[in-house]
Amino acid sequence: MSRAAAEAQPPAVPEGEREPVLALTGVRRAYGEHVVLDGVDLEVRAHEVVALIGASGSGKSTLLRTANLLEPIDDGVIRLAGRDISDPRVDADAVRARIGAVFQHYNLFPHLSVLDNVTLASRLVHRLPKAEAERRGRELLASIGLADFAGAYPDRLSGGQQQRVAIVRAIATGPELLLLDEVTSALDPELVGEVLALVRSLADGGTTILMATHEMAFARDVADRVVFLDGGRIVEQGPSREFFAAPREERTRAFLARVLPG
Amino acid sequence: MSAASPDDGAWRPSELELSRRAFRRRQTWRSVLVSVLSTLVFAGLLAWAVLGSPGWARVAETFFDPGVALASLPRIAEGLLLNLQVLVFAAIGVLLVAITLATLRTLRGPVFFPLRAIAAGYTDLFRGVPLLIVLYLVGYGVPALEFFPRLPAAVWGTIAIILVYSAYVAEVFRAGIEAVHPSQRLAARSLGLSHAQTMRRVVLPQAIRKVTPALMNDFVAMQKDVGLISVLGAVDAVRAAQIETAHYFNFTPYVVAGLLFVLLALPMVRLTDWVTARMRRREQIGSIV
């Protein structure tokens, strides 16, 4: 693909030739002796849903954090829509403003109402007028059936409701990429479904998503592509149905045998 | 045993629960009775010991003379007004300086090293020096520089109190800032908020909530320490009491001033207790221990 094509901004370029939304090349991250990411190459294209799977400690979360510059890298290049964001001269705040992120433990702001949580970035970072931000925030809350909770504080909400608010908070500013870090891992089993349903509807709506997940069935059904990480390397990746139906690598098979029931 | 009555289906306490409630009620009455009795006995013993002491007559005369108390009250109350003014300005000043200091200490990056170092040095210094010495240095030393126009002693006293208390309060704020979980900062930064926006909108509001009881406690301490400005010659409640004491050759005005300070502090003390208890209740959500 040509870099020049992506830098000439107008979206006249055909889908397939556009720069990937996110592209990691040879990304390395180590804590002292311990290598967490060992030369990762990964691309996420527009409207694609990519699922990262792998055991705890395989580097999934670290990879997501490097993508929105919450974690420094020791080598390699990260590009967002063709632009090198691993360059230290890049304004990290501006990059993060273009990427939404949702965490395992929701991390809603407990001192702000649900609506203020959702509109905070619109107002402070994107400088939307308050009325406009709140109109959009209420729309989003209505779309997840939580319009009545706009004025409530997060501790009034169930875990599933909080996580859904965290997701709409992340997409309220229309980010180019949504990072989801095991968004259902902290939830009671009966609350997982409502959160996954929301992620699925975002995926169907064309949101570009990179997600770390333990939900294999969900990865198979919703992701376009599955990436298996082990020991900080990508062992295998492929279209999700093929990936689960016929994994090629021995390590992948061993991992799937451990996590898939039956 | 079934407690629901067959006719309306509404819940009624069971026999067992009713007997437990009756037992708890008896226990409560017993506790009240015991505490009243023990208070009476204790107060009686104390009164007997003090009133029966050989020097009590003299002490009552020199410290608890109602006539002197009444006569000195207006002047002391007038002095207390000055204390109140100093208190208001000092409280506002302390909050501003302390938040600034605490924020400076959270700054990252080599550019801010001098600011971090100054903030750290400041808190170390002013938590170490006795307030009285700071009062003398600021109250007599700084005016001697002749940089500033002549200002009333109370102004210098207020500045000295701000210098010392903001060092303490800055540490309280810093503890509060550190008590906010790092994931909150992470969430804010990943929304694109800058360090400053994250501090102001996310971290500080939560930090201040966490340290409110500690801050109120420092405020109570400051309420009485404003009486120390009297050493600079400002005619506050303590100074007024000193003058009255000399006038009547009787220590009662000091007791009056002391009582006035207690009355001043009491609402804040009670409020602090109430706020602390409310926060504790909220955290333990209905459990007993």
XYZ file of C-alpha atoms in Angstrom:
551
model
C 0.000 0.000 0.000
C 1.242 3.513 -0.662
C 1.875 5.972 2.162
C 1.304 8.871 -0.195
C -2.247 7.711 -0.750
C -3.094 7.934 2.932
C -1.442 11.267 3.448
C -3.537 12.837 0.706
C -6.466 12.986 3.142
C -9.632 12.955 0.948
C -11.257 9.526 1.300
C -11.372 8.940 -2.444
C -8.984 6.034 -1.943
C -10.663 2.647 -2.265
C -11.229 0.772 0.982
C -8.561 -1.837 0.441
C -5.788 0.603 -0.351
C -6.233 2.913 2.598
C -3.657 2.925 5.363
C -4.666 0.682 8.246
C -6.162 2.583 11.169
C -3.544 1.069 13.445
C -0.287 -0.540 12.393
C 2.318 -1.927 14.770
C 5.702 -2.899 13.363
C 8.293 -4.739 15.431
C 6.902 -3.379 18.698
C 8.957 -4.398 21.719
C 8.335 -3.738 25.385
C 10.366 -5.154 28.270
C 10.389 -4.654 32.040
C 14.049 -5.225 32.785
C 14.748 -8.835 31.821
C 11.109 -9.674 31.252
C 10.101 -9.180 27.613
C 6.368 -8.485 27.405
C 6.099 -7.662 23.703
C 8.736 -9.274 21.527
C 8.559 -7.733 18.082
C 4.818 -7.546 17.399
C 3.531 -6.750 13.904
C -0.182 -6.086 13.745
C -2.571 -4.175 11.527
C -6.133 -3.119 12.177
C -7.967 -1.822 9.121
C -10.941 0.540 9.024
C -14.209 -1.103 10.230
C -12.321 -4.226 11.196
C -12.848 -5.991 14.532
C -9.721 -7.729 15.754
C -9.712 -9.933 18.846
C -6.518 -10.508 20.820
C -6.548 -13.777 22.682
C -3.961 -15.458 24.838
C -3.229 -16.488 28.402
C -2.830 -13.945 31.219
C 0.553 -12.320 30.866
C 0.794 -12.996 27.141
C 1.010 -9.248 26.484
C -2.579 -8.461 25.370
C -3.157 -5.585 27.769
C 0.328 -4.201 27.266
C -0.215 -4.198 23.524
C -3.459 -2.221 23.931
C -1.790 0.263 26.265
C 1.086 0.862 23.844
C -1.469 1.631 21.122
C -2.809 4.690 22.937
C 0.564 5.664 24.350
C -0.217 4.802 27.951
C 2.792 2.516 27.849
C 6.123 3.454 26.236
C 7.730 1.049 23.775
C 11.379 0.035 23.655
C 11.538 -0.527 19.914
C 9.387 -0.593 16.798
C 6.890 1.776 15.219
C 3.203 2.431 15.869
C 1.185 4.194 13.200
C -2.279 5.675 13.586
C -3.869 6.225 10.168
C -0.414 6.185 8.618
C 1.212 8.660 11.018
C 4.006 7.532 13.314
C 2.680 8.078 16.841
C 5.622 6.376 18.543
C 7.714 9.430 17.690
C 8.454 11.160 21.024
C 7.637 14.536 19.465
C 4.037 13.498 18.927
C 1.415 15.126 21.165
C 0.219 12.087 23.130
C -2.938 13.834 24.379
C -4.005 14.551 20.802
C -3.402 10.921 19.833
C -5.390 9.592 22.792
C -8.238 11.945 21.915
C -8.589 10.004 18.630
C -8.647 6.576 20.334
C -11.306 5.302 22.718
C -10.319 2.915 25.491
C -12.374 0.795 27.873
C -10.876 -1.082 30.794
C -11.653 -4.210 32.716
C -12.749 -2.278 35.824
C -14.851 0.375 34.002
C -12.950 3.232 35.700
C -15.908 5.587 35.626
C -15.295 8.807 37.530
C -17.196 8.294 40.809
C -17.545 12.017 41.555
C -19.233 12.791 38.227
C -22.759 11.919 37.154
C -23.218 9.342 34.416
C -23.920 12.095 31.888
C -20.855 14.101 32.956
C -18.730 10.975 32.614
C -19.931 10.594 29.051
C -19.539 14.252 28.085
C -16.279 15.095 29.892
C -13.958 14.498 26.943
C -16.330 16.156 24.464
C -16.360 19.302 26.553
C -12.739 19.480 27.708
C -10.810 17.925 24.848
C -13.009 18.462 21.805
C -14.366 21.792 23.048
C -17.970 21.017 22.211
C -20.483 23.463 23.716
C -21.999 22.007 26.875
C -25.532 21.829 25.451
C -24.334 20.056 22.317
C -22.195 17.588 24.313
C -25.092 16.824 26.656
C -27.571 16.343 23.822
C -25.193 13.817 22.255
C -24.495 12.220 25.648
C -28.212 11.756 26.352
C -28.696 10.230 22.918
C -25.936 7.730 23.610
C -27.320 6.887 27.045
C -30.777 6.439 25.531
C -29.298 4.096 22.927
C -28.101 1.789 25.711
C -31.334 2.144 27.687
C -29.787 4.181 30.493
C -31.380 7.563 29.770
C -32.980 7.543 33.225
C -29.577 7.266 34.865
C -28.086 10.400 33.257
C -28.098 12.291 36.553
C -27.175 9.331 38.748
C -23.710 8.621 40.086
C -21.856 5.512 38.888
C -22.121 3.690 42.235
C -25.896 3.419 41.719
C -25.338 1.297 38.611
C -24.691 -2.426 38.260
C -21.344 -3.588 36.886
C -22.845 -4.261 33.477
C -24.477 -0.845 33.371
C -21.242 0.839 34.449
C -19.268 -0.946 31.765
C -21.805 0.041 29.110
C -21.508 3.661 30.253
C -17.716 3.314 30.040
C -18.082 2.118 26.464
C -20.304 4.991 25.374
C -17.972 7.375 27.210
C -15.166 6.037 25.021
C -17.105 6.422 21.775
C -18.796 9.735 22.621
C -16.113 11.702 20.801
C -16.233 9.555 17.678
C -12.783 7.965 17.933
C -11.141 6.318 14.923
C -10.300 3.247 16.949
C -11.807 1.604 20.019
C -9.585 -0.405 22.362
C -11.367 -2.856 24.665
C -9.294 -4.476 27.397
C -11.162 -7.529 28.705
C -14.284 -5.486 29.253
C -16.300 -8.403 30.661
C -13.692 -10.007 32.916
C -14.772 -8.190 36.076
C -18.493 -8.791 35.559
C -20.831 -11.307 37.127
C -21.717 -13.945 34.541
C -25.308 -12.765 34.143
C -24.120 -9.234 33.287
C -21.668 -10.250 30.548
C -24.358 -10.578 27.881
C -25.561 -6.969 27.909
C -21.994 -5.655 27.518
C -21.158 -8.047 24.696
C -24.404 -7.101 22.955
C -23.336 -3.464 22.984
C -19.883 -4.309 21.604
C -21.534 -6.409 18.915
C -23.820 -3.557 17.880
C -20.826 -1.205 17.660
C -18.992 -3.741 15.532
C -22.047 -4.081 13.283
C -22.184 -0.307 13.023
C -18.682 -0.240 11.575
C -16.607 0.832 14.587
C -12.971 -0.198 14.266
C -12.205 -2.311 17.328
C -9.128 -3.928 18.787
C -10.112 -5.986 21.807
C -8.400 -8.277 24.248
C -10.866 -10.906 25.380
C -11.331 -14.190 27.203
C -14.722 -14.739 25.591
C -13.817 -17.195 22.839
C -17.341 -17.634 21.520
C -17.696 -13.883 21.286
C -14.364 -13.529 19.498
C -15.463 -16.168 16.996
C -18.854 -14.584 16.333
C -18.010 -10.894 16.319
C -14.353 -10.494 15.368
C -13.289 -10.447 11.742
C -9.860 -11.618 12.702
C -8.384 -13.338 15.733
C -4.802 -12.851 16.882
C -3.253 -15.327 19.307
C -0.473 -13.929 21.491
C 1.876 -16.072 23.502
C 4.991 -14.938 25.333
C 4.819 -11.499 23.749
C 4.717 -12.777 20.162
C 1.929 -13.281 17.693
C 1.839 -17.040 17.244
C -1.036 -17.220 14.813
C -3.729 -15.032 13.315
C -6.492 -15.437 10.829
C -10.153 -14.893 9.973
C -12.019 -15.838 13.136
C -14.066 -18.807 11.853
C -11.050 -20.419 10.192
C -8.927 -19.666 13.213
C -11.195 -21.531 15.613
C -12.175 -24.261 13.144
C -8.655 -25.195 12.127
C -5.832 -23.675 14.175
C -2.504 -24.351 12.496
C -0.029 -23.985 15.339
C 0.460 -26.515 18.117
C 0.560 -23.759 20.782
C -2.736 -22.358 19.535
C -4.360 -25.772 19.720
C -3.042 -26.280 23.250
C -4.374 -22.895 24.350
C -7.795 -23.416 22.764
C -8.023 -26.870 24.333
C -7.513 -25.255 27.747
C -10.061 -22.446 27.347
C -12.792 -23.981 25.206
C -15.307 -26.176 26.985
C -15.665 -29.718 25.734
C -41.823 -20.761 62.086
C -44.070 -18.917 59.654
C -44.663 -15.252 60.387
C -46.895 -14.330 57.469
C -50.503 -14.057 58.467
C -52.849 -15.982 56.218
C -55.298 -13.135 55.554
C -53.235 -10.312 53.972
C -49.899 -11.964 53.200
C -47.932 -8.934 54.511
C -44.736 -9.607 56.414
C -44.941 -9.465 60.213
C -42.004 -9.989 62.503
C -41.839 -13.518 63.878
C -42.144 -14.347 67.582
C -38.413 -14.933 67.653
C -37.653 -11.521 66.150
C -40.062 -9.824 68.561
C -38.357 -11.422 71.535
C -34.953 -10.355 70.161
C -36.218 -6.787 69.793
C -37.552 -6.778 73.344
C -34.179 -8.005 74.552
C -32.331 -5.280 72.617
C -34.684 -2.628 74.057
C -33.958 -3.812 77.599
C -30.234 -3.760 76.815
C -30.473 -0.195 75.522
C -32.226 0.994 78.674
C -29.651 -0.709 80.820
C -26.800 0.962 78.887
C -28.371 4.399 79.260
C -28.872 3.866 82.982
C -25.342 2.651 83.536
C -23.788 5.555 81.621
C -25.874 8.141 83.496
C -24.923 6.632 86.854
C -21.242 6.377 86.037
C -21.181 9.961 84.757
C -22.789 11.214 87.977
C -20.360 9.278 90.149
C -17.368 10.436 88.150
C -18.456 14.096 88.102
C -19.158 13.924 91.827
C -15.689 12.578 92.578
C -14.046 15.221 90.410
C -16.032 18.034 92.025
C -15.248 16.717 95.473
C -11.523 16.550 94.670
C -11.330 20.028 93.158
C -13.711 21.858 95.476
C -12.245 20.139 98.498
C -8.660 21.021 97.620
C -6.991 23.378 100.099
C -6.372 26.152 97.536
C -9.779 26.081 95.855
C -11.039 29.269 97.472
C -8.053 31.221 96.124
C -8.284 29.656 92.679
C -12.005 30.373 92.439
C -11.338 33.969 93.325
C -8.506 34.580 90.836
C -9.713 32.448 87.905
C -13.485 32.261 88.184
C -14.619 35.704 89.332
C -18.037 36.261 87.700
C -17.840 40.022 88.080
C -14.485 40.235 86.303
C -15.684 37.804 83.648
C -18.688 39.948 82.842
C -16.713 43.181 82.868
C -13.960 41.862 80.589
C -16.237 40.016 78.173
C -16.990 42.908 75.729
C -13.328 43.716 75.119
C -12.370 40.054 74.703
C -15.296 39.436 72.358
C -14.157 42.435 70.337
C -10.691 40.893 70.146
C -12.225 37.610 69.052
C -13.669 39.406 66.039
C -10.104 40.095 64.916
C -9.299 36.409 65.410
C -12.268 35.533 63.245
C -11.118 37.861 60.469
C -7.622 36.404 60.609
C -9.118 32.918 60.575
C -11.195 33.546 57.454
C -8.297 35.039 55.485
C -5.850 32.423 56.734
C -8.191 29.541 55.822
C -8.632 30.832 52.278
C -4.902 31.521 51.942
C -3.946 28.110 53.323
C -6.267 26.287 50.903
C -4.895 28.130 47.876
C -1.223 27.796 48.815
C -1.598 24.170 49.919
C -3.368 23.032 46.734
C -0.715 24.785 44.677
C 2.098 23.139 46.656
C 0.516 19.693 46.448
C -0.054 20.067 42.706
C 3.530 21.241 42.159
C 4.761 18.087 43.847
C 2.839 15.905 41.413
C 4.386 17.488 38.304
C 6.523 15.150 36.236
C 9.351 16.048 33.916
C 12.755 17.643 34.346
C 11.525 21.178 33.547
C 9.544 21.183 36.757
C 12.399 19.979 38.953
C 12.965 23.402 40.561
C 9.257 23.776 41.327
C 9.067 20.280 42.798
C 12.189 20.934 44.858
C 10.866 24.259 46.142
C 7.553 22.697 47.103
C 9.278 19.810 48.879
C 11.736 22.110 50.671
C 8.929 24.439 51.688
C 6.852 21.710 53.307
C 9.917 20.299 55.067
C 10.923 23.705 56.409
C 7.568 24.975 57.597
C 6.489 21.739 59.168
C 9.698 21.845 61.198
C 9.757 25.450 62.452
C 7.559 26.285 65.469
C 4.708 28.652 64.581
C 5.829 31.085 67.282
C 9.242 31.538 65.653
C 7.690 32.026 62.213
C 5.411 34.654 63.767
C 8.391 36.561 65.164
C 10.411 36.293 61.949
C 7.538 37.378 59.721
C 6.032 39.887 62.153
C 9.236 41.698 63.051
C 11.750 40.613 60.390
C 9.876 41.187 57.164
C 8.609 44.697 58.004
C 12.209 45.615 58.861
C 13.116 44.999 55.217
C 11.076 48.142 54.478
C 9.905 46.691 51.185
C 6.278 46.964 52.185
C 4.185 49.832 53.501
C 3.401 49.670 57.227
C 0.806 46.948 57.738
C -1.095 46.013 60.886
C 0.414 43.218 62.993
C -2.639 41.045 62.301
C -1.743 40.981 58.597
C 1.751 39.684 59.312
C 0.281 37.210 61.766
C -2.106 35.947 59.075
C 0.786 35.517 56.638
C 2.811 33.561 59.216
C -0.149 31.251 59.907
C -0.671 30.706 56.172
C 3.037 29.850 55.746
C 3.008 27.217 58.479
C -0.433 25.693 57.972
C -0.210 25.479 54.199
C 2.818 23.202 54.656
C 0.721 20.805 56.740
C -2.362 21.039 54.582
C -0.283 20.532 51.414
C 0.821 17.168 52.813
C -2.800 16.279 53.557
C -3.730 17.126 49.954
C -0.769 15.154 48.647
C -1.875 12.110 50.615
C -5.361 12.574 49.141
C -4.004 12.862 45.603
C -1.998 9.691 46.064
C -5.049 7.908 47.475
C -6.923 8.366 44.185
C -6.443 5.113 42.308
C -4.044 5.354 39.325
C -6.711 3.786 37.095
C -8.681 7.022 37.401
C -5.758 8.939 35.940
C -5.393 6.274 33.256
C -9.054 6.573 32.272
C -8.855 10.361 32.112
C -5.651 10.423 30.076
C -6.958 7.834 27.632
C -9.913 10.147 26.951
C -7.339 12.697 25.806
C -7.403 14.914 28.896
C -4.101 16.672 29.597
C -2.213 16.253 32.877
C -3.624 19.558 34.135
C -7.196 18.735 33.110
C -6.883 15.318 34.723
C -5.687 16.868 37.981
C -8.365 19.550 38.079
C -11.374 17.579 36.888
C -10.677 14.031 38.014
C -7.977 13.691 40.664
C -8.380 16.776 42.880
C -12.171 16.540 43.324
C -11.801 12.949 44.519
C -8.721 13.756 46.615
C -10.472 16.635 48.400
C -13.432 14.407 49.250
C -11.105 11.824 50.722
C -9.235 14.286 52.944
C -12.160 16.444 54.070
C -12.156 15.137 57.682
C -8.388 15.644 57.967
C -8.702 19.166 56.536
C -11.470 20.056 58.966
C -9.314 18.825 61.805
C -6.482 21.107 60.688
C -8.995 23.945 60.530
C -9.972 23.303 64.148
C -6.295 23.432 65.128
C -5.909 26.680 63.225
C -8.924 28.212 64.994
C -7.043 28.301 68.255
C -3.622 29.041 66.800
C -4.918 32.341 65.416
C -4.727 33.408 69.086
C -0.930 33.389 68.771
C -0.934 36.561 66.665
C -1.222 38.344 69.993
C 2.561 38.007 70.381
C 2.941 40.538 67.546
C 0.885 43.056 69.507
C -2.356 42.663 67.576
C -5.215 43.187 70.004
C -7.057 39.919 69.530
C -8.980 37.937 72.161
C -5.836 36.667 73.875
C -4.168 40.060 73.916
C -7.391 41.692 75.157
C -7.576 39.081 77.919
C -3.983 39.873 78.869
C -4.787 43.586 79.115
C -7.920 42.916 81.169
C -5.976 40.555 83.425
C -3.453 43.273 84.136
C -6.250 45.764 84.725
C -8.219 43.680 87.219
C -5.219 41.865 88.622
C -7.224 38.687 88.081
C -6.813 35.734 85.702
C -10.509 35.320 84.920
C -10.266 37.089 81.505
C -7.999 34.281 80.277
C -10.617 31.729 81.223
C -13.221 33.808 79.411
C -11.049 33.974 76.296
C -10.441 30.229 76.516
C -14.164 29.537 76.717
C -14.823 31.825 73.752
C -12.274 29.885 71.682
C -13.929 26.618 72.656
C -17.325 28.020 71.623
C -15.781 29.095 68.322
C -14.331 25.648 67.687
C -17.312 23.605 68.851
C -19.471 23.814 65.710
C -16.527 22.822 63.523
C -15.534 19.999 65.861
C -19.065 18.588 65.787
C -19.280 19.046 62.014
C -15.978 17.211 61.561
C -17.220 14.300 63.657
C -20.469 14.221 61.699
C -18.727 14.254 58.319
C -16.258 11.568 59.400
C -19.032 9.357 60.746
C -21.057 9.814 57.566
C -18.119 8.820 55.382
C -17.454 5.778 57.548
C -21.107 4.760 57.401
C -21.066 5.102 53.626
C -17.995 2.880 53.367
C -19.198 0.084 55.614
C -22.661 0.061 53.976
C -24.832 -1.283 56.746
C -22.497 -3.808 58.336
C -21.933 -3.552 62.085
C -18.177 -3.701 62.474
